[in-house]
Tab-separated table of C-alpha atoms in Angstrom:
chain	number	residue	atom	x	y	z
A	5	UNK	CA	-46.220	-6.090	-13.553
A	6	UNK	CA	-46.034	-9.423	-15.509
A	7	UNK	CA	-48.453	-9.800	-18.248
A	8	UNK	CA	-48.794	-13.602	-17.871
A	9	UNK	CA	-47.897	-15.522	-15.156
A	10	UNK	CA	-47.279	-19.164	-15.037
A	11	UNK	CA	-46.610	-20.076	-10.961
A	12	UNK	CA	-45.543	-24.036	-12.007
A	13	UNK	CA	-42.055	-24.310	-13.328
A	14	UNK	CA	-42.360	-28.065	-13.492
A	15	UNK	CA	-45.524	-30.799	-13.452
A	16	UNK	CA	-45.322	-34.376	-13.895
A	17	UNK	CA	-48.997	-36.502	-14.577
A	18	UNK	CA	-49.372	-40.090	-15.001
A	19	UNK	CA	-50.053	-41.269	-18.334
A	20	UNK	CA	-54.265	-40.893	-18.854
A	21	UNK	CA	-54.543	-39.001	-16.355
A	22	UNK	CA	-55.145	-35.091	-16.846
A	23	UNK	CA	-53.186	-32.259	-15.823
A	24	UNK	CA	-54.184	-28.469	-15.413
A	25	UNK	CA	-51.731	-25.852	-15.955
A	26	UNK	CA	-51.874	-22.488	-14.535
A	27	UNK	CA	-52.171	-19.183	-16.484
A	28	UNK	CA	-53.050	-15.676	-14.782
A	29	UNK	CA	-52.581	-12.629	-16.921
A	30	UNK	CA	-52.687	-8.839	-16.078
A	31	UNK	CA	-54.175	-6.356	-19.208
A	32	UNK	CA	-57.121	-3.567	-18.892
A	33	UNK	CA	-57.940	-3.938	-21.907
A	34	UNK	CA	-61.277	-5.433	-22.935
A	35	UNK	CA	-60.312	-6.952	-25.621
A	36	UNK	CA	-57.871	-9.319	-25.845
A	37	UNK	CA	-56.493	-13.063	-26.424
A	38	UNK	CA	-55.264	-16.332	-24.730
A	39	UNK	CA	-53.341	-18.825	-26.003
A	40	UNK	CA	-51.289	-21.829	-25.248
A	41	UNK	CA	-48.357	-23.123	-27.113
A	42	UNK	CA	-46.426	-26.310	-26.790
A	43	UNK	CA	-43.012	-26.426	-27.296
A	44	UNK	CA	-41.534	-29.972	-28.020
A	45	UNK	CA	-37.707	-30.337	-26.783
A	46	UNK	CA	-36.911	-30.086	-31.052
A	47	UNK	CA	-37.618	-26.128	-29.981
A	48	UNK	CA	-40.662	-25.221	-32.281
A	49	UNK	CA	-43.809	-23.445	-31.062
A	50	UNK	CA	-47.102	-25.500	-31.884
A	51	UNK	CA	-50.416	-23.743	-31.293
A	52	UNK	CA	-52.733	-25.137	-29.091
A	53	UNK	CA	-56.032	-23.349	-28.351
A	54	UNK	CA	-57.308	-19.750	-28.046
A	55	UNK	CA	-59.502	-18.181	-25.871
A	56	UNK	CA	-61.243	-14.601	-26.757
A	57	UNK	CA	-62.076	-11.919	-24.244
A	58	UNK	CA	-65.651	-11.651	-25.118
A	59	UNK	CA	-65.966	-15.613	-25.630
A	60	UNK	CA	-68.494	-17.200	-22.953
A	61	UNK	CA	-67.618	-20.470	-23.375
A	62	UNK	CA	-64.846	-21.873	-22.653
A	63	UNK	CA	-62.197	-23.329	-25.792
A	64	UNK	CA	-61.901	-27.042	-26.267
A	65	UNK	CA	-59.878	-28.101	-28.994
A	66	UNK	CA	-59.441	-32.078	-28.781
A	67	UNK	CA	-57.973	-33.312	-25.086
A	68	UNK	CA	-57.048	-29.190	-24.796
A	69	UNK	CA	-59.715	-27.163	-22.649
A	70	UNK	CA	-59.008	-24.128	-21.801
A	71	UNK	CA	-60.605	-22.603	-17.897
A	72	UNK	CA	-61.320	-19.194	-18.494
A	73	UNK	CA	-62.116	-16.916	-15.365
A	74	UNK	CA	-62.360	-13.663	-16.628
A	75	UNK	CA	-63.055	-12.182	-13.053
A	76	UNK	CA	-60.006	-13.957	-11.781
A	77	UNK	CA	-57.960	-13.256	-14.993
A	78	UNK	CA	-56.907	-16.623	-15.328
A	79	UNK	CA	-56.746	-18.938	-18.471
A	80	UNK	CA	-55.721	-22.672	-17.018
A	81	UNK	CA	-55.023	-25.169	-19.553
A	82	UNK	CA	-56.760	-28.716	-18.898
A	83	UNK	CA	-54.931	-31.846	-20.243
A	84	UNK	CA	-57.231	-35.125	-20.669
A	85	UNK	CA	-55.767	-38.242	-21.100
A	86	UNK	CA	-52.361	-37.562	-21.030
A	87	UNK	CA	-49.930	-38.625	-23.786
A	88	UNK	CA	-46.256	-39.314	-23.526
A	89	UNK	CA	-46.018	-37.383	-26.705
A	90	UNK	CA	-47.666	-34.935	-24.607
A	91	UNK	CA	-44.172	-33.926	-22.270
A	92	UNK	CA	-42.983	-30.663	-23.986
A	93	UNK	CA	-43.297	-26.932	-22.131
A	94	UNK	CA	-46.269	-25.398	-22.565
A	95	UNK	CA	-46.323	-21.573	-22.725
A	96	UNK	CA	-49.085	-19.389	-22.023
A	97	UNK	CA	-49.565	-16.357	-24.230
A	98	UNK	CA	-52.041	-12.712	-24.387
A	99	UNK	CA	-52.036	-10.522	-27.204
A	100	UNK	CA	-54.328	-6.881	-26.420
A	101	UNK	CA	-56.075	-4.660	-28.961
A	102	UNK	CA	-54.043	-1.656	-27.378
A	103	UNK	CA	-50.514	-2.778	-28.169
A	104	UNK	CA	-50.745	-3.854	-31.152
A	105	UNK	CA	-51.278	-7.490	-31.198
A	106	UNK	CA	-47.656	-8.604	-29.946
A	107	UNK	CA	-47.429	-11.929	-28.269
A	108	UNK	CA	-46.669	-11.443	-24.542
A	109	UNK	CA	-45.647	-15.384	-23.204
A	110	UNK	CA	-45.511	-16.702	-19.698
A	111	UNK	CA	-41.971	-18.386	-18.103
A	112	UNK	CA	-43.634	-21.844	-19.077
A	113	UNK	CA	-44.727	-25.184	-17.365
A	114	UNK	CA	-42.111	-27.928	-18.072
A	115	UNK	CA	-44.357	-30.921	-18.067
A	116	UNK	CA	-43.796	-34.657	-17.843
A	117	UNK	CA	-45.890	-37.684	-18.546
A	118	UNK	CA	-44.878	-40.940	-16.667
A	119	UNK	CA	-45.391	-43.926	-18.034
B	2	UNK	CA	-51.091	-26.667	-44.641
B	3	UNK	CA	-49.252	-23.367	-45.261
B	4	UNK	CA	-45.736	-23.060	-42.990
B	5	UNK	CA	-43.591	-20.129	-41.927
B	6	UNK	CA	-39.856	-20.985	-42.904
B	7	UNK	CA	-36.414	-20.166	-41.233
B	8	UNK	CA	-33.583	-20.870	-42.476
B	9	UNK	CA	-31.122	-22.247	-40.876
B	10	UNK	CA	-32.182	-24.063	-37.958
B	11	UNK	CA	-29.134	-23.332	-36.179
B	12	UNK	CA	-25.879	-21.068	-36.167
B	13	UNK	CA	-23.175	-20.800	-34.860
B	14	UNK	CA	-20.859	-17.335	-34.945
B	15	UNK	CA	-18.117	-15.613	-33.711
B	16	UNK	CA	-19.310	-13.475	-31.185
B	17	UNK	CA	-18.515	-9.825	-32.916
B	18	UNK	CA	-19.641	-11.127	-36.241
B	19	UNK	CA	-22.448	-10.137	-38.370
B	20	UNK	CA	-25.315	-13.017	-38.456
B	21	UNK	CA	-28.600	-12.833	-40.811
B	22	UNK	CA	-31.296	-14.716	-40.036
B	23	UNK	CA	-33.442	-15.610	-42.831
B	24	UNK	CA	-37.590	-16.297	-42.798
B	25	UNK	CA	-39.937	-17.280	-45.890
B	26	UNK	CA	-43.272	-16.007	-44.488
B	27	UNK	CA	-47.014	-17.402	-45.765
B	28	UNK	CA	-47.183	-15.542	-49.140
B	29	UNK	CA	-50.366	-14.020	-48.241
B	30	UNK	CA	-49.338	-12.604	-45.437
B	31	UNK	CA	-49.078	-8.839	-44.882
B	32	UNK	CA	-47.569	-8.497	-41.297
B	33	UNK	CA	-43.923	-9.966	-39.965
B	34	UNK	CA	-42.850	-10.690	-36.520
B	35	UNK	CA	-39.104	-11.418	-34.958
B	36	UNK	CA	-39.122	-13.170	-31.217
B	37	UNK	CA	-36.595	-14.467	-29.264
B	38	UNK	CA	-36.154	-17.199	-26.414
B	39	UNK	CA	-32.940	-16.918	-24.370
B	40	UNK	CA	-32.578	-20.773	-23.546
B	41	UNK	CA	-34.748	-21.502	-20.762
B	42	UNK	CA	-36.429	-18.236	-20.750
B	43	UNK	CA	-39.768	-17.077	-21.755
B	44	UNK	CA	-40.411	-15.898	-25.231
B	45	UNK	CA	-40.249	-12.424	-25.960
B	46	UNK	CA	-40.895	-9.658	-28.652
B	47	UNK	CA	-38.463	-7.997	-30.952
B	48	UNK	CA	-40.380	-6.495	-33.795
B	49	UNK	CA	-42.780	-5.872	-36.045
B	50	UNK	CA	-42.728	-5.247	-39.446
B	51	UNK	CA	-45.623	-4.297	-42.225
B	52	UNK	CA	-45.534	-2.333	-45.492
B	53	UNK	CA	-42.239	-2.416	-45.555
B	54	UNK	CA	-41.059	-0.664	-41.942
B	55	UNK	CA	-41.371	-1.562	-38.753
B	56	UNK	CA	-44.550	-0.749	-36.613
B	57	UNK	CA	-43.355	-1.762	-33.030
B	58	UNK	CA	-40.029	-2.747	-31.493
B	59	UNK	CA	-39.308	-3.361	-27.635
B	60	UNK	CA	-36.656	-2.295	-25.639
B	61	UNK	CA	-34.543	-5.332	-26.541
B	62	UNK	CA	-34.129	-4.813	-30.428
B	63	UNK	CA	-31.469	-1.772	-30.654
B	64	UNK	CA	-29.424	-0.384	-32.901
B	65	UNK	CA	-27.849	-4.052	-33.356
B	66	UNK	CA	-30.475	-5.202	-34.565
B	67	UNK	CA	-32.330	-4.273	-38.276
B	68	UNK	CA	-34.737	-6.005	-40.088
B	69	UNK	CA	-35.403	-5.855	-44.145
B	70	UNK	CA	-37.967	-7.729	-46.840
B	71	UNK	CA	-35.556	-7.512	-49.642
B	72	UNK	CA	-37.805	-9.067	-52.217
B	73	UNK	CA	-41.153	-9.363	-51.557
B	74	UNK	CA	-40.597	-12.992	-50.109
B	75	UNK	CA	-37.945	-13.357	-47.716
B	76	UNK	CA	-37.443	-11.475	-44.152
B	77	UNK	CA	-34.609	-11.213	-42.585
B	78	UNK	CA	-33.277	-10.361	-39.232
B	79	UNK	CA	-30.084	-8.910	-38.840
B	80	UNK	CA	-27.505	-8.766	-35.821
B	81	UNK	CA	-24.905	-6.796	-36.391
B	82	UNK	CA	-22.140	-7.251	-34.212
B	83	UNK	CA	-23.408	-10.324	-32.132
B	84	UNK	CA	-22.590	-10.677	-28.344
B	85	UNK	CA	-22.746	-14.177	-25.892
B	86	UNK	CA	-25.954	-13.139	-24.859
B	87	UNK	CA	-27.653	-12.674	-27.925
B	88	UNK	CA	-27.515	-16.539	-28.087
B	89	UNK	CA	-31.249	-17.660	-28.069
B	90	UNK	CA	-33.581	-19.341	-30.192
B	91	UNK	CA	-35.385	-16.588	-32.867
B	92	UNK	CA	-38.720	-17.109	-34.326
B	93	UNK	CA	-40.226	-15.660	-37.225
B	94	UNK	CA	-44.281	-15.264	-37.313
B	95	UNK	CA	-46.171	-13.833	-39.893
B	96	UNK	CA	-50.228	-13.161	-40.064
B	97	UNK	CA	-52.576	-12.661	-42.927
B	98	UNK	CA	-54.556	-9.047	-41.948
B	99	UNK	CA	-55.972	-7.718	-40.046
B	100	UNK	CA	-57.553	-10.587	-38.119
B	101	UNK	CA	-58.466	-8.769	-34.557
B	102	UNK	CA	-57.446	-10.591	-31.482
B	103	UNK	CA	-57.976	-13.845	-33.411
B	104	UNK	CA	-54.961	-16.494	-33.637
B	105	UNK	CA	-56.650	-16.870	-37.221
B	106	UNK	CA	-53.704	-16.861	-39.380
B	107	UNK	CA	-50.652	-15.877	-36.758
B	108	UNK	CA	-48.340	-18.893	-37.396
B	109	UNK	CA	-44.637	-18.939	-35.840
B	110	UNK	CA	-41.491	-20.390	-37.912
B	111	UNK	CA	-39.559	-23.483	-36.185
B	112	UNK	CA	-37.026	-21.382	-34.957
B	113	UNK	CA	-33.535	-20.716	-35.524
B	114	UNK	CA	-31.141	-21.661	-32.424
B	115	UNK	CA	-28.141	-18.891	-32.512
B	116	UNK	CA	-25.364	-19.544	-30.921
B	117	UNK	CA	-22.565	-17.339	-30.269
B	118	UNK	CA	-19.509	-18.406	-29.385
């Protein structure tokens, strides 16, 4: 089974508008990570937010939010105000106590801001 | 703010050829990380690497593959032989300690786009 799973190859929002991208993840551990990284077309990864296991509320860092579910294992990233800087792919990522703190990443969202 | 370097930022070989990839870590840090992105592809895990040997590899880094700190300071990925499909981008990470599930001090390198040709 797929550790992370990211069901939206491509979204496109409208500039200032937000956008939620979709993260589920599979683990039995207890403890464990989420993250998001953006990756610019220039290739590099660029941390965005984290969300711990035993965290209750949910991660904001700036326009990044992060929807965690725990009972639904799912981790959705929430875009405000969209930026045109903001069109990259955005990866979703786990890392569990159990295996040693390797990233396991999603396929990715490809997302584009219209003008 | 502290960065994780690799060096170059792309390369191209001759597939059959020997390529070393080459990463400056934080200085502080105490655990090393190889990943790798076939283009278009989701990124995945190679190795680890701490006090000097490696503590996890997948499936996907074989006998091709090594990786060495020669001096203290630089860590380096080697391919020995290289084949089309080891074309991908590679990312070094390094973290400080032992820092739990945390993100707290995991930072990845830019990447270096291989190309093999």
């Amino acid at each position: 089974a797929q550790k992370i799973t990211q069901t939206q190859p491509g979204m496109f929002v409208q500039e200032k508008e937000a956008v939620t991208l979709d993260c589920t993840y599979d683990t039995s551990d207890q403890s464990y990570g989420l993250f998001w990284y953006k990756q610019p077309s220039s290739g590099e990864m660029i941390f965005l937010i984290y969300q711990g296991s035993y965290d209750e509320q949910n991660a904001t860092e700036g326009r990044y939010s992060l929807n965690f579910q725990k009972a639904r294992k799912s981790a959705n990233l929430v875009i405000s105000a969209s930026q045109l800087g903001d069109s990259a792919m955005y990866f979703c990522a786990m890392r569990e106590r159990s295996t040693g703190n390797q990233f396991y990443f999603g396929t990715g969202t490809s997302l584009t801001v219209i003008p | 703010e502290p960065e994780v370097t690799q060096t170059p930022s792309h390369q191209v070989t001759q597939m059959g050829q020997e390529v070393i990839l080459r990463c400056v870590p934080i200085s502080n840090h105490l655990y090393f990380y190889w990943y790798r992105q076939i283009l278009g592809q989701k990124v995945e895990f190679l190795v680890s690497f701490y006090n000097n040997e490696i503590s996890e590899k997948s499936e996907i880094f074989d006998d091709q593959f090594s990786v060495e700190r020669p001096d203290g300071s630089n860590f380096t990925l080697k391919i020995r032989s290289t084949k089309l499909e080891d074309s991908a981008m590679y990312f070094c990470a390094s973290r400080e300690g032992f820092t739990g599930i945390t993100n707290y001090g995991y930072t990845f390198g830019s990447g270096t786009r291989l190309t093999v040709v």
